[in-house]
JSON list of C-alpha atoms in Angstrom, two decimals:
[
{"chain": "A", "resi": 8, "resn": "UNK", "atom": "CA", "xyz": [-39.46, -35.41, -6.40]},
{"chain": "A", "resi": 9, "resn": "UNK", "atom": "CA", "xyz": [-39.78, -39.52, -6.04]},
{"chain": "A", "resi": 10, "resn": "UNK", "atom": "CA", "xyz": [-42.65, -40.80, -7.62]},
{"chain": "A", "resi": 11, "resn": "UNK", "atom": "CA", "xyz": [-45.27, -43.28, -6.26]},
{"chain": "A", "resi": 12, "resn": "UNK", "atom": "CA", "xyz": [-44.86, -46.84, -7.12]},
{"chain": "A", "resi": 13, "resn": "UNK", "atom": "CA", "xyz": [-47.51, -49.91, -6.96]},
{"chain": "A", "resi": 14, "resn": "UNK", "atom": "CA", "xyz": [-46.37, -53.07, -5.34]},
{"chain": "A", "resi": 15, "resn": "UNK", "atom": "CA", "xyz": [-48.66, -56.26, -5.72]},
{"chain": "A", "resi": 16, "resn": "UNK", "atom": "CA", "xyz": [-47.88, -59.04, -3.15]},
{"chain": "A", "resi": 17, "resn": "UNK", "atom": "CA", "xyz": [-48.46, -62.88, -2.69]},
{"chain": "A", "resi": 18, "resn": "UNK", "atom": "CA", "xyz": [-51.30, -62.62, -1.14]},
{"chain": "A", "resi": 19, "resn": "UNK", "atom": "CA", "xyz": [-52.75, -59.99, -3.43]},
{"chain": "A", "resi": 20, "resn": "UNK", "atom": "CA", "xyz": [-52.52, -57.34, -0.74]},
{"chain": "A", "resi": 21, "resn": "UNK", "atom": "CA", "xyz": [-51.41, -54.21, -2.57]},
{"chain": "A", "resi": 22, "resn": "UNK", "atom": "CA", "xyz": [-49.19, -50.87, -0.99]},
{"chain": "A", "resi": 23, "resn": "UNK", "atom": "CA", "xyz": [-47.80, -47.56, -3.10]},
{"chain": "A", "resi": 24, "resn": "UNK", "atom": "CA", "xyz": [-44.72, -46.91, -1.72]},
{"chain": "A", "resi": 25, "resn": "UNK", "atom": "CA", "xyz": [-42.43, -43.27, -1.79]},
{"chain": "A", "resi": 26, "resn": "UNK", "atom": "CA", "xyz": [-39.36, -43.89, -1.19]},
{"chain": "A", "resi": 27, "resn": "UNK", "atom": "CA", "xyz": [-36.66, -41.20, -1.31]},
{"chain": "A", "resi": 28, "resn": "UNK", "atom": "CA", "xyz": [-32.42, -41.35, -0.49]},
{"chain": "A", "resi": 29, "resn": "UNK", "atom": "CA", "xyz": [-33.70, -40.83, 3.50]},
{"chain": "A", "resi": 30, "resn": "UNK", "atom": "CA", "xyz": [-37.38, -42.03, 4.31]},
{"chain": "A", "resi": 31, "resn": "UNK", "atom": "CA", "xyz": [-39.78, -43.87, 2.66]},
{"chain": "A", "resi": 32, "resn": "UNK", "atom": "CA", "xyz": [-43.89, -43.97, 3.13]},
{"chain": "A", "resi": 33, "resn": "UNK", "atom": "CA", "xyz": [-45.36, -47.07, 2.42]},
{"chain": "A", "resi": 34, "resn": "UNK", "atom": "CA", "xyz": [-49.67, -46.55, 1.69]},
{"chain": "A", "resi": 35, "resn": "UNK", "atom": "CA", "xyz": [-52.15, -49.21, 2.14]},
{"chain": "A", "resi": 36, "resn": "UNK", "atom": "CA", "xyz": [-55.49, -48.47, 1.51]},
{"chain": "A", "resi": 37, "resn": "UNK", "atom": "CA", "xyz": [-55.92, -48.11, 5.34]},
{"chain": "A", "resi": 38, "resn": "UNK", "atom": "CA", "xyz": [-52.75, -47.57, 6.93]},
{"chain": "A", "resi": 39, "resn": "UNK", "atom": "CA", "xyz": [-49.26, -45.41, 6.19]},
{"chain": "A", "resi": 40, "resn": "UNK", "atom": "CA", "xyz": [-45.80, -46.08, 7.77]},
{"chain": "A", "resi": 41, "resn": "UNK", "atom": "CA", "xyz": [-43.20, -43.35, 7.59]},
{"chain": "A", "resi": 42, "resn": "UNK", "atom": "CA", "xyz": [-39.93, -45.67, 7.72]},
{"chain": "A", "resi": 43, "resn": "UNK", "atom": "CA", "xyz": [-36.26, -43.65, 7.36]},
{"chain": "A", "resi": 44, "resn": "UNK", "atom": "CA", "xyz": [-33.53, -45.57, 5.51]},
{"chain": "A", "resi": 45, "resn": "UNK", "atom": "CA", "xyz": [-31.52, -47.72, 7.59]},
{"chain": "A", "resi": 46, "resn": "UNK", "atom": "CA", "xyz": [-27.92, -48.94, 6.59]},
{"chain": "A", "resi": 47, "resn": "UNK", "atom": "CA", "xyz": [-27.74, -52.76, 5.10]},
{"chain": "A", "resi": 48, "resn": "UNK", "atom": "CA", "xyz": [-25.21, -55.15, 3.26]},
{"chain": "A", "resi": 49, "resn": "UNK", "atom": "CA", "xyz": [-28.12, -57.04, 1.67]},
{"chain": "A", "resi": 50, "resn": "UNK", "atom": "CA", "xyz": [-30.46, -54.67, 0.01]},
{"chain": "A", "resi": 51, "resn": "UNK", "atom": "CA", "xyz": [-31.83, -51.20, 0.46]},
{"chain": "A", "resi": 52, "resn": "UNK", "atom": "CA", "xyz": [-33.57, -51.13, 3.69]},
{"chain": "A", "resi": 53, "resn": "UNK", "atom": "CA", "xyz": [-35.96, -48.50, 5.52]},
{"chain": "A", "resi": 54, "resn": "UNK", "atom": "CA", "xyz": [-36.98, -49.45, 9.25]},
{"chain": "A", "resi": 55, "resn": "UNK", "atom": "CA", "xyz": [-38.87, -47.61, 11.61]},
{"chain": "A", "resi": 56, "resn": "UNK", "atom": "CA", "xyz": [-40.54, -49.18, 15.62]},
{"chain": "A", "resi": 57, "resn": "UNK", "atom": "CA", "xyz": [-43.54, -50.67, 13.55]},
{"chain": "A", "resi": 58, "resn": "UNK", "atom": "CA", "xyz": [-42.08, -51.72, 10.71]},
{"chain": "A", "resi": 59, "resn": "UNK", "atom": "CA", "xyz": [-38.85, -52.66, 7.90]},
{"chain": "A", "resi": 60, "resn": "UNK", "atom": "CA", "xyz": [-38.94, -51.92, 4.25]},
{"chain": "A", "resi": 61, "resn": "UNK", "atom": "CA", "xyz": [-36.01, -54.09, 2.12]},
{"chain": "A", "resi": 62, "resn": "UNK", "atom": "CA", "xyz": [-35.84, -53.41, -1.73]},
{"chain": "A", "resi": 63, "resn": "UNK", "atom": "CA", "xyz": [-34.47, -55.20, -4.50]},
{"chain": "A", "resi": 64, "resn": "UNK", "atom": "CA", "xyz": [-34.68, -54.46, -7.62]},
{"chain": "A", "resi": 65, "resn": "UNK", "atom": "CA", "xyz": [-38.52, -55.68, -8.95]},
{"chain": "A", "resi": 66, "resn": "UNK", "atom": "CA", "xyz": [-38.60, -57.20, -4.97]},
{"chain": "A", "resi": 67, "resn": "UNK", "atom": "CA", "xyz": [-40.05, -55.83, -2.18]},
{"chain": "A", "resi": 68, "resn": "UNK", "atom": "CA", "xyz": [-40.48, -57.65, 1.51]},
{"chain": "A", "resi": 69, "resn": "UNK", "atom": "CA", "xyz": [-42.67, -55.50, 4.19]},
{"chain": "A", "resi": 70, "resn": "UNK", "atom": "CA", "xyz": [-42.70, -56.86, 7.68]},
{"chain": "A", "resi": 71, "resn": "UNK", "atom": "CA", "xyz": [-44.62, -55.34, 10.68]},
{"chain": "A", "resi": 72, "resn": "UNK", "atom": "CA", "xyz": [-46.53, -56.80, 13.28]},
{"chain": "A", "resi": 73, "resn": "UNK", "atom": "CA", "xyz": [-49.82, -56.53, 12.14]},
{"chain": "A", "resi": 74, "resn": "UNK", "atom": "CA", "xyz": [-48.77, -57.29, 8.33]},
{"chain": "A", "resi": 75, "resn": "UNK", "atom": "CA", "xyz": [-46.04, -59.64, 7.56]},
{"chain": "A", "resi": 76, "resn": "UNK", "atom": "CA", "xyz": [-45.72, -59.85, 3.70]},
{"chain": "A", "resi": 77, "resn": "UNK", "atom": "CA", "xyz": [-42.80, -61.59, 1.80]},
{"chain": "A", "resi": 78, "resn": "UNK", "atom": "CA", "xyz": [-43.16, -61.31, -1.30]},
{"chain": "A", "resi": 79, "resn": "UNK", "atom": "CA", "xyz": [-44.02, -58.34, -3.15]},
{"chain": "A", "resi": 80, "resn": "UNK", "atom": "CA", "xyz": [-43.20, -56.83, -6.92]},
{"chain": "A", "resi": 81, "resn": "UNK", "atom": "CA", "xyz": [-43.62, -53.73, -8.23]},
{"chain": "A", "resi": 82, "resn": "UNK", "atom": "CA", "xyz": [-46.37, -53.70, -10.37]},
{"chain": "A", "resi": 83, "resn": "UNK", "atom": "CA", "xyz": [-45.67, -52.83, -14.52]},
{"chain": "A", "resi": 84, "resn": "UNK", "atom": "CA", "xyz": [-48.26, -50.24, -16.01]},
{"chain": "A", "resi": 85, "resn": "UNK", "atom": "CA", "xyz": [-50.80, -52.84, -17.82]},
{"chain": "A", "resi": 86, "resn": "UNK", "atom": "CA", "xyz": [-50.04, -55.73, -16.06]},
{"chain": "A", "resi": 87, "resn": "UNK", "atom": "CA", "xyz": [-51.55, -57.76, -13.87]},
{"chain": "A", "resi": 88, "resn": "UNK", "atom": "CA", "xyz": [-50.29, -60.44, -12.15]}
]
């Protein structure tokens, strides 16, 4: 089964995302978006009405209308950044 994953962003907001080969489910502390994958040339991408996942590597960019945030890595056991 996927395992959860900790992503710290630029503005120190934090999410745990889920992400499997067809959906993934991105967690704030008080909100979840349920986004299936969507097809992309430039990265792996999940989309849904509210909201669009991309992943990269380390690299994470979540955009939705009430939380636009660029810049976001997955966070290393240990390490803060």
């Amino acid at each position: 089964p996927p395992m959860a994953v900790a992503y710290r962003c630029l503005d120190d907001s934090k999410f745990m995302l889920v992400a499997s080969p067809t959906l993934a489910v991105v967690r704030f502390s008080d909100r979840e978006y349920r986004l299936p994958r969507r097809p992309s040339s430039l990265a792996i991408k999940y989309e849904s009405t509210t909201a669009t996942l991309f992943l990269d590597g380390e690299f994470a960019a979540f955009i939705a209308d009430d939380r636009p945030l660029p810049g976001c890595y997955r966070e290393q056991p240990g390490k803060r950044r």
